[in-house]
Amino acid sequence: MSCQASALRALAGGPVFDAARVRDFWRRVERYSVGSQICLDQRRGSHREVVIISGWACELRLLVDGRRQIFGFLLPGDVIQARATSGVGSQAVVALTRLEVVAAHPEGADPASREAVRQALAESALRKEERLYDHMVRMGRLTARERVVHLLLELCERLECVGLVRGDTFKIPITQELFADALGLSVVHINRTLKELRREGLVTIRSGSVSLRNRAQLAERCSYRPAAEVAARVSASLRHSLRPYREMDAPDRMRISA
Amino acid sequence: MSCQASALRALAGGPVFDAARVRDFWRRVERYSVGSQICLDQRRGSHREVVIISGWACELRLLVDGRRQIFGFLLPGDVIQARATSGVGSQAVVALTRLEVVAAHPEGADPASREAVRQALAESALRKEERLYDHMVRMGRLTARERVVHLLLELCERLECVGLVRGDTFKIPITQELFADALGLSVVHINRTLKELRREGLVTIRSGSVSLRNRAQLAERCSYRPAAEVAARVSASLRHSLRPYREMDAPDRMRISA
DNA sequence: CGAGACTTTGACCGTAGTCAATTTATGTGG
DNA sequence: CCACATAAATTGACTACGGTCAAAGTCTCG
């Protein structure tokens, strides 16, 4: 199974794309160079969504004063959507490496596989949303160490799905600066955190290669995944941190009685 | 125009819901008590999405060690979706006040308004996504002061849409603790930040009422909205913070040549 | 009027940021 | 293949923003 094919398979989470179709896709690959912005709106009609075949991208926003926030990384097998992304001047999807993508919706496919692709895209969108929430937890409630480990675990897991992890090791085309912008930390502090993790032998990062030893232990230490079985607990812990509330009367209030 | 009707109108951003329908909706209102979890899956079929008529809710996740992260607040006019939310044990939507909601999809409506509602829901989802990104910027790249002001501006703007702002003032049924959990800060620090803002006369918060003086100035000070006209700048500022990248060879690599 | 939940404050600590310099890649042109 | 130019990664010294702990003050509601 080629790396490209596995990337495509990952999109669907199943064998939606057969070899023939991959080969077909392959002929229509589009490439982006490092640092270029991916603007899908400007492309011809059907290209509303593309799948990354190889390379990394990230979604980010710039603040007026130069601060940057990276919302997440896009890896092989991930979908890039048009959406508001490219609309809000300040937000963008940028290629972090040479990037190869293909249209997610194959032209002239049979209805069955169309539907399969549609489902795959929906599922992919859900996963992406989950990742957004994870990322928010990282920045809001995890310490620097935890943030770094948590993100590395996520990347490792995602890369594993597309066969880009060898043992404990995978490659990341990411400078410490980008890491910092993703995790809401300073470059210096990222550097020190990595150094510390390295010293403890849990994580090794050197020249674009990451090794995670004992992932289970790492996951536990940074609350990766097992985010409390809530249900009951949520309301319990909230019930006592609420204030009485009365909505402000609307200026032109007019009750509609039942 | 009643407060309820305006809340509904806000959903669509236009006069999708007329008085008659509102009255109809009104009969089918469902209520949640403070602190209760909103689980739409468990409800009868069509109720996949509901609109908040009055009250606040929030979306949050608990970590095993008790840390909490609030992802955002849901106000009158906002849509609560079923999605993964209630699936991932740890994540939930919880009512912060008494909450009144109605099904977003009116039963037995004519096709035209069905379509209108569908569009309204889509747009609402987009706005929500935008808010997620905003929130991420807050936690990742803004200082405590900025975070607080930024969030207050967002809430004010959203409440204004549904007529719940009077002049500069609106109500928030939110304890400082919830504020802290939303912004990734400690209660104590939230308190001090509010105190400082109050001292400067820019923002006043007291017993659930917020007043924002000179919103324009506030917005500028915390990079609200005007997040840099990027486009060109994005790639420019990134082009130099990238490392050469070669994907890790997949174990079973097999090239498909063009 | 109490009890409990919130808010506020003080004292002190520590994580993470800033500034600046040095070292180490990485790449490029000769 | 080497020398130089740049971008990255490191490190040290110092700062400061925000966290923690604990106590006191307020507000609400029964």
Coordinates of C-alpha atoms (C1' of nucleotides) in Angstrom, one line a residue:
Chain A
M1 CA 0.0 0.0 0.0
S2 CA 1.5 3.3 -1.0
C3 CA 1.8 6.1 1.3
Q4 CA -0.5 8.2 -0.9
A5 CA -3.1 5.5 -0.9
S6 CA -3.0 5.1 2.8
A7 CA -3.4 8.8 3.2
L8 CA -6.5 8.7 1.1
R9 CA -7.8 5.7 3.0
A10 CA -7.4 7.5 6.2
L11 CA -9.8 10.1 5.0
A12 CA -12.5 7.6 4.8
G13 CA -11.4 5.5 7.6
G14 CA -12.0 2.6 5.3
P15 CA -11.3 1.3 1.8
V16 CA -13.2 3.9 -0.1
F17 CA -10.5 4.7 -2.5
D18 CA -9.2 1.8 -4.5
A19 CA -5.9 1.7 -6.3
A20 CA -7.4 2.7 -9.6
R21 CA -9.0 5.8 -8.2
V22 CA -5.8 6.7 -6.4
R23 CA -4.0 6.5 -9.7
D24 CA -6.7 8.7 -11.2
F25 CA -6.4 11.2 -8.5
W26 CA -2.7 11.1 -8.7
R27 CA -2.8 12.6 -12.2
R28 CA -4.7 15.6 -10.9
V29 CA -2.5 16.4 -8.0
E30 CA -2.0 20.1 -7.2
R31 CA 1.1 21.3 -5.6
Y32 CA 1.7 24.2 -3.2
S33 CA 5.1 25.5 -2.3
V34 CA 6.4 26.1 1.2
G35 CA 4.8 29.1 2.7
S36 CA 2.1 29.5 0.1
Q37 CA -1.5 30.1 1.2
I38 CA -4.2 27.7 0.2
C39 CA -7.1 29.5 -1.1
L40 CA -9.7 27.1 -2.4
D41 CA -12.3 29.7 -3.3
Q42 CA -10.3 30.9 -6.2
R43 CA -10.1 27.5 -7.8
R44 CA -12.6 26.1 -10.2
G45 CA -16.0 25.2 -9.0
S46 CA -16.0 21.6 -7.6
H47 CA -12.7 22.1 -5.7
R48 CA -14.4 23.2 -2.5
E49 CA -12.4 20.6 -0.5
V50 CA -9.1 18.9 -1.1
V51 CA -7.3 16.1 0.6
I52 CA -3.7 16.3 1.5
I53 CA -1.7 13.6 -0.2
S54 CA 1.7 14.6 1.3
G55 CA 3.1 17.5 3.2
W56 CA 1.9 19.6 6.2
A57 CA -0.1 22.7 6.4
C58 CA -1.4 24.8 9.3
E59 CA -4.3 27.0 9.9
L60 CA -3.4 30.3 11.6
R61 CA -4.4 33.8 12.3
L62 CA -2.2 36.9 12.7
L63 CA -2.9 39.7 15.1
V64 CA -2.2 43.3 14.1
D65 CA 0.7 43.5 16.5
G66 CA 2.4 40.5 15.0
R67 CA 1.3 37.9 17.4
R68 CA 0.4 34.6 15.8
Q69 CA -2.0 31.8 16.7
I70 CA -1.9 28.5 15.0
F71 CA -5.1 26.6 15.3
G72 CA -3.9 23.2 14.2
F73 CA -1.8 21.3 11.8
L74 CA -3.1 19.5 8.6
L75 CA -1.4 16.3 7.8
P76 CA -1.6 13.8 4.9
G77 CA -5.1 12.4 4.7
D78 CA -6.6 15.6 6.2
V79 CA -9.2 17.7 4.4
I80 CA -8.7 21.3 3.7
Q81 CA -12.0 23.2 3.4
A82 CA -12.9 26.4 1.8
R83 CA -15.2 27.8 4.4
A84 CA -14.8 31.2 6.1
T85 CA -11.1 30.4 6.5
S86 CA -9.9 32.2 3.5
G87 CA -12.6 34.8 3.8
V88 CA -11.7 36.5 7.0
G89 CA -8.6 38.3 5.7
S90 CA -6.6 37.5 8.8
Q91 CA -7.1 33.8 8.9
A92 CA -5.4 31.4 6.5
V93 CA -4.3 27.9 5.7
V94 CA -0.6 27.9 4.8
A95 CA 1.6 25.1 3.5
L96 CA 4.4 24.3 5.9
T97 CA 6.1 22.0 3.4
R98 CA 5.7 21.3 -0.3
L99 CA 2.2 20.2 -0.3
E100 CA 0.3 17.8 -2.7
V101 CA -3.4 17.7 -2.7
V102 CA -6.2 16.3 -4.7
A103 CA -9.9 17.3 -5.0
A104 CA -11.9 15.4 -2.4
H105 CA -14.9 15.0 -4.7
P106 CA -13.8 12.9 -7.6
E107 CA -15.3 14.2 -10.8
G108 CA -17.7 11.9 -12.4
A109 CA -17.7 9.2 -9.8
D110 CA -20.6 6.8 -9.4
P111 CA -23.3 7.7 -6.8
A112 CA -22.2 5.1 -4.4
S113 CA -18.7 6.3 -4.0
R114 CA -19.9 9.9 -4.1
E115 CA -21.9 9.1 -1.0
A116 CA -19.0 7.3 0.5
V117 CA -16.8 10.3 0.0
R118 CA -19.5 12.6 1.4
Q119 CA -19.6 10.5 4.6
A120 CA -15.9 10.4 4.8
L121 CA -15.7 14.2 4.6
A122 CA -18.4 14.6 7.3
E123 CA -16.5 12.3 9.6
S124 CA -13.3 14.1 8.9
A125 CA -15.0 17.4 9.8
L126 CA -16.1 15.9 13.1
R127 CA -12.6 14.8 13.9
K128 CA -11.3 18.2 13.1
E129 CA -13.8 19.8 15.4
E130 CA -12.7 17.4 18.2
R131 CA -9.2 18.5 17.6
L132 CA -10.2 22.1 18.0
Y133 CA -11.6 21.4 21.4
D134 CA -8.5 19.4 22.4
H135 CA -6.4 22.3 21.3
M136 CA -8.4 24.7 23.4
V137 CA -8.0 22.5 26.5
R138 CA -4.3 22.5 25.8
M139 CA -4.0 26.2 25.8
G140 CA -6.5 26.9 28.5
R141 CA -5.8 24.3 31.1
L142 CA -2.5 22.5 30.5
T143 CA 1.0 23.5 31.6
A144 CA 3.7 24.0 29.0
R145 CA 5.0 20.4 29.5
E146 CA 1.6 19.0 29.1
R147 CA 0.8 21.1 26.1
V148 CA 3.9 19.9 24.3
V149 CA 3.4 16.2 25.1
H150 CA -0.3 16.4 24.4
L151 CA 0.2 17.9 20.9
L152 CA 3.0 15.4 20.1
L153 CA 0.7 12.6 21.1
E154 CA -2.0 13.9 18.8
L155 CA 0.3 14.3 15.9
C156 CA 1.8 10.8 16.5
E157 CA -1.6 9.3 16.6
R158 CA -2.7 11.0 13.4
L159 CA 0.4 10.2 11.5
E160 CA 0.2 6.6 12.6
C161 CA -3.2 6.4 10.8
V162 CA -1.5 7.2 7.5
G163 CA 1.5 5.0 8.1
L164 CA 4.0 7.8 8.8
V165 CA 5.2 6.6 12.1
R166 CA 8.0 4.1 12.4
G167 CA 8.1 2.5 15.8
D168 CA 8.0 5.4 18.2
T169 CA 9.4 7.9 15.7
F170 CA 8.0 10.3 13.2
K171 CA 9.0 13.4 11.4
I172 CA 7.7 16.9 12.0
P173 CA 8.5 19.7 9.6
I174 CA 8.0 22.2 12.4
T175 CA 10.3 24.8 13.9
Q176 CA 10.1 25.5 17.6
E177 CA 8.7 28.8 16.7
L178 CA 5.7 27.2 15.0
F179 CA 5.3 25.0 18.0
A180 CA 5.2 28.0 20.2
D181 CA 2.6 29.8 18.1
A182 CA 0.5 26.7 18.2
L183 CA 0.7 26.2 21.9
G184 CA 0.5 29.8 23.0
L185 CA 4.0 29.8 24.5
S186 CA 7.3 31.6 23.7
V187 CA 10.0 29.9 21.6
V188 CA 12.4 30.1 24.4
H189 CA 10.1 28.3 26.7
I190 CA 9.3 25.6 24.2
N191 CA 12.9 25.1 23.8
R192 CA 13.4 24.6 27.5
T193 CA 10.5 22.4 27.8
L194 CA 11.7 20.1 25.0
K195 CA 15.1 20.1 26.7
E196 CA 13.6 18.9 29.9
L197 CA 11.5 16.2 28.3
R198 CA 14.6 15.1 26.5
R199 CA 16.6 15.0 29.6
E200 CA 14.0 12.8 31.2
G201 CA 14.2 10.5 28.3
L202 CA 10.5 10.6 27.6
V203 CA 10.5 12.5 24.4
T204 CA 13.3 13.1 22.0
I205 CA 13.2 15.8 19.4
R206 CA 16.1 16.5 17.2
S207 CA 16.2 18.0 13.7
G208 CA 12.7 17.3 12.8
S209 CA 12.4 13.8 14.3
V210 CA 10.3 13.0 17.3
S211 CA 10.4 9.8 19.4
L212 CA 7.9 9.1 22.0
R213 CA 8.8 6.5 24.5
N214 CA 6.1 4.9 26.6
R215 CA 3.2 6.7 25.0
A216 CA 0.7 5.3 27.5
Q217 CA 2.5 6.9 30.4
L218 CA 2.9 10.2 28.5
A219 CA -0.8 10.2 27.7
E220 CA -1.7 9.7 31.3
R221 CA 0.6 12.5 32.5
C222 CA -1.0 15.1 30.3
S223 CA -4.6 14.0 30.4
Y224 CA -4.6 12.9 26.8
R225 CA -8.0 11.6 26.0
P226 CA -9.3 10.3 29.3
A227 CA -11.0 13.6 30.0
A228 CA -13.1 12.5 33.0
E229 CA -16.3 10.6 32.7
V230 CA -18.5 13.5 33.2
A231 CA -22.1 13.3 32.8
A232 CA -23.2 13.4 36.4
R233 CA -20.1 15.2 37.6
V234 CA -20.5 18.1 35.2
S235 CA -23.7 19.4 36.7
A236 CA -22.6 18.5 40.2
S237 CA -19.5 20.6 40.0
L238 CA -21.3 23.4 38.3
R239 CA -24.5 23.5 40.3
H240 CA -22.8 25.5 43.0
S241 CA -21.0 28.0 40.9
L242 CA -23.9 29.8 39.4
R243 CA -25.6 33.0 40.1
P244 CA -29.3 33.9 39.9
Y245 CA -30.1 35.4 36.6
R246 CA -32.7 37.6 35.2
E247 CA -32.5 38.6 31.6
M248 CA -32.3 42.2 31.0
D249 CA -35.7 43.4 29.8
A250 CA -35.7 44.1 26.2
P251 CA -36.5 47.7 25.5
D252 CA -39.7 46.9 23.7
R253 CA -40.7 43.9 25.7
M254 CA -44.0 42.3 24.8
R255 CA -44.9 39.0 26.3
I256 CA -46.4 36.2 24.4
S257 CA -48.4 34.3 26.9
A258 CA -48.9 30.6 26.5
Chain B
M1 CA -41.0 42.8 19.1
S2 CA -40.8 40.4 22.0
C3 CA -37.5 39.3 23.4
Q4 CA -38.3 35.7 22.4
A5 CA -39.1 36.7 18.8
S6 CA -35.9 38.7 18.5
A7 CA -33.9 35.8 19.7
L8 CA -35.4 33.6 17.1
R9 CA -34.9 36.2 14.4
A10 CA -31.3 36.4 15.4
L11 CA -30.9 32.8 14.5
A12 CA -31.7 33.5 10.9
G13 CA -30.3 36.9 10.7
G14 CA -33.5 37.8 9.1
P15 CA -37.3 37.7 9.5
V16 CA -37.6 34.0 9.0
F17 CA -39.8 33.5 12.0
D18 CA -43.0 35.4 12.0
A19 CA -45.1 36.1 15.1
A20 CA -47.5 33.2 14.3
R21 CA -44.7 30.7 14.3
V22 CA -43.1 32.1 17.4
R23 CA -46.4 31.7 19.1
D24 CA -46.5 28.1 17.8
F25 CA -43.0 27.5 19.0
W26 CA -43.8 29.0 22.3
R27 CA -46.2 26.3 23.0
R28 CA -43.5 23.7 22.6
V29 CA -40.8 25.3 24.7
E30 CA -38.7 22.9 26.7
R31 CA -37.1 24.0 29.9
Y32 CA -33.9 23.0 31.6
S33 CA -33.0 23.9 35.1
V34 CA -29.8 25.5 36.3
G35 CA -26.9 23.1 36.0
S36 CA -28.7 20.4 34.0
Q37 CA -27.0 18.9 31.1
I38 CA -28.5 19.3 27.7
C39 CA -28.5 15.9 25.9
L40 CA -30.3 16.2 22.6
D41 CA -29.6 12.6 21.6
Q42 CA -31.9 11.2 24.2
R43 CA -34.9 13.3 22.9
R44 CA -37.3 12.3 20.3
G45 CA -36.1 12.1 16.7
S46 CA -36.4 15.4 15.1
H47 CA -34.9 17.3 18.0
R48 CA -31.4 17.2 16.8
E49 CA -31.0 21.0 17.2
V50 CA -32.7 23.4 19.4
V51 CA -32.6 27.2 19.7
I52 CA -32.2 29.0 22.9
I53 CA -35.2 31.3 23.6
S54 CA -33.9 32.5 26.9
G55 CA -31.1 31.8 29.4
W56 CA -27.5 30.9 29.0
A57 CA -25.6 27.7 28.6
C58 CA -22.0 26.7 28.1
E59 CA -20.1 24.0 26.5
L60 CA -17.3 22.5 28.6
R61 CA -15.0 19.7 29.3
L62 CA -13.7 18.3 32.6
L63 CA -10.3 16.9 33.0
V64 CA -9.7 13.9 35.3
D65 CA -7.9 16.1 37.8
G66 CA -10.8 18.5 38.1
R67 CA -9.5 21.2 35.8
R68 CA -12.3 22.6 33.6
Q69 CA -12.3 24.2 30.3
I70 CA -15.3 26.1 29.0
F71 CA -15.3 26.4 25.2
G72 CA -17.9 29.1 24.9
F73 CA -21.2 30.4 26.0
L74 CA -24.6 29.9 24.4
L75 CA -27.0 32.8 24.5
P76 CA -30.6 33.4 23.4
G77 CA -30.8 32.9 19.7
D78 CA -27.9 30.4 19.6
V79 CA -28.3 26.9 18.4
I80 CA -27.4 23.8 20.5
Q81 CA -26.5 20.9 18.4
A82 CA -26.5 17.2 19.2
R83 CA -23.2 16.2 17.5
A84 CA -20.3 14.6 19.3
T85 CA -20.8 16.9 22.2
S86 CA -22.9 14.7 24.2
G87 CA -21.1 11.6 23.0
V88 CA -17.6 12.1 24.4
G89 CA -18.5 11.4 28.0
S90 CA -16.3 14.3 29.1
Q91 CA -17.8 17.0 27.1
A92 CA -21.1 18.6 27.7
V93 CA -23.5 21.4 27.3
V94 CA -24.8 22.7 30.6
A95 CA -27.4 25.2 31.4
L96 CA -26.1 28.2 33.4
T97 CA -29.5 29.5 34.1
R98 CA -33.0 28.4 33.7
L99 CA -33.1 27.7 30.0
E100 CA -35.9 27.7 27.4
V101 CA -35.4 26.1 24.1
V102 CA -37.4 25.2 21.1
A103 CA -36.7 22.7 18.3
A104 CA -34.9 24.5 15.5
H105 CA -36.7 22.5 12.8
P106 CA -40.4 23.3 13.0
E107 CA -42.6 20.3 12.6
G108 CA -44.7 20.3 9.5
A109 CA -43.5 23.6 8.1
D110 CA -43.7 24.4 4.4
P111 CA -40.7 23.6 2.3
A112 CA -39.7 27.3 1.9
S113 CA -39.3 28.0 5.5
R114 CA -37.7 24.6 6.0
E115 CA -35.1 25.7 3.7
A116 CA -34.8 29.1 5.4
V117 CA -34.3 27.4 8.7
R118 CA -31.7 25.1 7.2
Q119 CA -29.7 28.1 5.9
A120 CA -30.1 29.9 9.2
L121 CA -28.7 26.8 11.0
A122 CA -25.8 26.6 8.6
E123 CA -24.9 30.2 9.1
S124 CA -25.2 29.8 12.9
A125 CA -22.8 27.0 12.7
L126 CA -20.3 29.1 10.8
R127 CA -20.6 31.9 13.4
K128 CA -20.0 29.4 16.1
E129 CA -16.9 28.1 14.5
E130 CA -15.6 31.6 14.1
R131 CA -16.2 32.0 17.9
L132 CA -14.1 28.9 18.6
Y133 CA -11.2 30.4 16.7
D134 CA -11.6 33.7 18.5
H135 CA -11.6 31.9 21.8
M136 CA -8.4 30.1 20.9
V137 CA -6.7 33.3 20.0
R138 CA -7.8 34.7 23.4
M139 CA -6.3 31.8 25.3
G140 CA -3.2 31.4 23.2
R141 CA -2.1 34.9 22.5
L142 CA -3.9 37.5 24.7
T143 CA -3.0 38.7 28.2
A144 CA -5.4 38.3 31.0
R145 CA -6.7 41.9 30.6
E146 CA -7.2 41.4 26.9
R147 CA -8.9 38.1 27.3
V148 CA -11.4 39.5 29.6
V149 CA -12.2 42.5 27.5
H150 CA -12.2 40.5 24.3
L151 CA -14.7 38.0 25.7
L152 CA -16.9 40.8 27.1
L153 CA -17.0 42.5 23.8
E154 CA -18.0 39.3 22.1
L155 CA -20.8 38.7 24.6
C156 CA -22.0 42.3 24.3
E157 CA -22.1 42.1 20.5
R158 CA -24.0 38.9 20.5
L159 CA -26.5 40.0 23.1
E160 CA -27.0 43.2 21.2
C161 CA -28.2 41.2 18.3
V162 CA -31.0 39.8 20.4
G163 CA -31.9 43.0 22.1
L164 CA -30.4 42.2 25.5
V165 CA -28.1 45.2 25.7
R166 CA -29.4 48.5 27.1
G167 CA -27.0 51.2 26.2
D168 CA -23.6 50.0 27.3
T169 CA -25.0 47.6 29.8
F170 CA -26.0 44.0 29.8
K171 CA -26.4 41.1 32.2
I172 CA -24.2 38.1 32.6
P173 CA -25.3 35.1 34.7
I174 CA -21.7 34.1 35.1
T175 CA -19.6 33.8 38.2
Q176 CA -16.0 34.8 38.1
E177 CA -15.1 31.1 38.4
L178 CA -16.9 30.4 35.2
F179 CA -15.1 33.3 33.6
A180 CA -11.8 31.9 34.8
D181 CA -12.6 28.4 33.3
A182 CA -13.5 30.0 30.0
L183 CA -10.4 32.1 29.7
G184 CA -7.9 29.7 31.1
L185 CA -7.1 31.8 34.2
S186 CA -7.5 31.5 37.9
V187 CA -10.5 33.0 39.7
V188 CA -8.2 35.2 41.8
H189 CA -6.6 36.6 38.7
I190 CA -9.9 37.2 37.0
N191 CA -11.0 39.1 40.0
R192 CA -7.9 41.3 40.0
T193 CA -8.2 41.9 36.4
L194 CA -11.8 43.0 36.7
K195 CA -10.8 45.2 39.6
E196 CA -8.2 46.9 37.5
L197 CA -10.5 47.4 34.6
R198 CA -13.1 48.8 36.9
R199 CA -10.5 51.2 38.4
E200 CA -9.7 52.5 35.0
G201 CA -13.3 53.1 34.3
L202 CA -13.3 51.2 31.1
V203 CA -15.4 48.3 32.2
T204 CA -17.7 47.9 35.1
I205 CA -18.8 44.6 36.4
R206 CA -21.0 44.3 39.5
S207 CA -23.4 41.7 40.5
G208 CA -24.0 40.3 37.1
S209 CA -24.2 43.6 35.2
V210 CA -21.5 44.6 32.8
S211 CA -21.0 48.1 31.3
L212 CA -18.5 48.7 28.6
R213 CA -17.6 52.3 28.1
N214 CA -16.0 53.3 24.8
R215 CA -16.3 50.0 23.1
A216 CA -14.3 51.1 20.1
Q217 CA -11.3 51.9 22.3
L218 CA -11.6 48.6 24.2
A219 CA -11.8 46.7 20.9
E220 CA -8.7 48.3 19.7
R221 CA -6.8 47.6 22.9
C222 CA -7.4 43.9 22.8
S223 CA -7.2 43.2 19.0
Y224 CA -10.9 42.5 18.8
R225 CA -11.8 41.7 15.3
P226 CA -9.2 43.6 13.3
A227 CA -6.9 40.7 13.1
A228 CA -4.4 41.9 10.6
E229 CA -5.1 42.0 6.9
V230 CA -3.0 38.9 6.3
A231 CA -3.0 37.3 2.9
A232 CA 0.4 38.4 1.8
R233 CA 1.7 38.9 5.3
V234 CA 1.0 35.4 6.4
S235 CA 3.3 33.7 4.0
A236 CA 5.9 36.4 4.3
S237 CA 6.2 36.0 8.0
L238 CA 6.2 32.2 7.7
R239 CA 8.4 31.7 4.8
H240 CA 11.4 32.1 7.0
S241 CA 10.4 29.9 9.9
L242 CA 10.2 26.6 8.1
R243 CA 12.4 23.6 8.0
P244 CA 13.2 21.3 5.1
Y245 CA 11.0 18.3 5.3
R246 CA 11.0 14.9 4.0
E247 CA 8.2 12.6 4.9
M248 CA 9.1 9.5 6.7
D249 CA 9.1 6.6 4.3
A250 CA 6.1 4.4 4.8
P251 CA 7.1 0.9 5.7
D252 CA 5.6 -0.6 2.6
R253 CA 6.2 2.2 0.3
M254 CA 5.2 1.7 -3.3
R255 CA 5.3 4.6 -5.7
I256 CA 2.6 5.2 -8.2
S257 CA 4.3 7.1 -11.0
A258 CA 2.4 9.5 -13.1
Chain C
dC1 C1' -30.3 35.7 61.1
dG2 C1' -27.4 32.0 59.3
dA3 C1' -25.2 29.0 56.0
dG4 C1' -23.1 28.7 51.9
dA5 C1' -21.6 30.6 47.7
dC6 C1' -19.1 34.5 45.7
dT7 C1' -16.0 38.1 45.8
dT8 C1' -12.0 40.5 47.3
dT9 C1' -7.5 41.1 49.3
dG10 C1' -2.8 40.1 50.9
dA11 C1' 1.5 37.5 50.9
dC12 C1' 4.3 34.8 48.4
dC13 C1' 5.6 31.6 44.8
dG14 C1' 6.7 29.8 40.3
dT15 C1' 5.9 29.2 35.5
dA16 C1' 6.6 31.4 31.5
dG17 C1' 8.2 35.7 29.0
dT18 C1' 11.9 39.0 27.5
dC19 C1' 16.3 40.3 26.0
dA20 C1' 20.6 39.3 24.4
dA21 C1' 24.3 36.5 23.2
dT22 C1' 26.2 32.1 21.6
dT23 C1' 26.1 27.8 19.2
dT24 C1' 24.5 24.9 15.7
dA25 C1' 22.3 23.7 11.8
dT26 C1' 21.1 24.4 6.8
dG27 C1' 21.9 26.3 2.5
dT28 C1' 24.1 28.8 -1.1
dG29 C1' 27.5 30.5 -4.1
dG30 C1' 32.1 30.2 -5.5
Chain D
dC1 C1' 34.0 20.8 -1.1
dC2 C1' 34.8 25.0 1.6
dA3 C1' 33.4 29.7 3.3
dC4 C1' 29.9 32.6 4.3
dA5 C1' 25.1 34.1 5.3
dT6 C1' 20.8 32.9 7.6
dA7 C1' 17.7 30.7 10.1
dA8 C1' 17.2 27.8 14.3
dA9 C1' 18.2 26.1 18.5
dT10 C1' 20.3 27.0 23.0
dT11 C1' 21.5 29.2 27.1
dG12 C1' 21.9 32.7 30.9
dA13 C1' 20.1 36.5 33.5
dC14 C1' 16.4 38.8 34.9
dT15 C1' 11.4 40.1 34.9
dA16 C1' 6.6 39.7 35.5
dC17 C1' 2.3 37.8 34.8
dG18 C1' -0.5 34.8 36.7
dG19 C1' -1.1 30.9 40.3
dT20 C1' -1.7 29.3 45.1
dC21 C1' -3.1 29.6 49.8
dA22 C1' -5.6 31.5 53.2
dA23 C1' -8.4 34.8 55.4
dA24 C1' -11.8 38.3 55.4
dG25 C1' -15.7 40.5 53.5
dT26 C1' -20.4 40.4 50.8
dC27 C1' -24.3 38.9 48.9
dT28 C1' -28.5 35.7 48.6
dC29 C1' -31.8 33.0 50.1
dG30 C1' -34.2 30.1 53.1

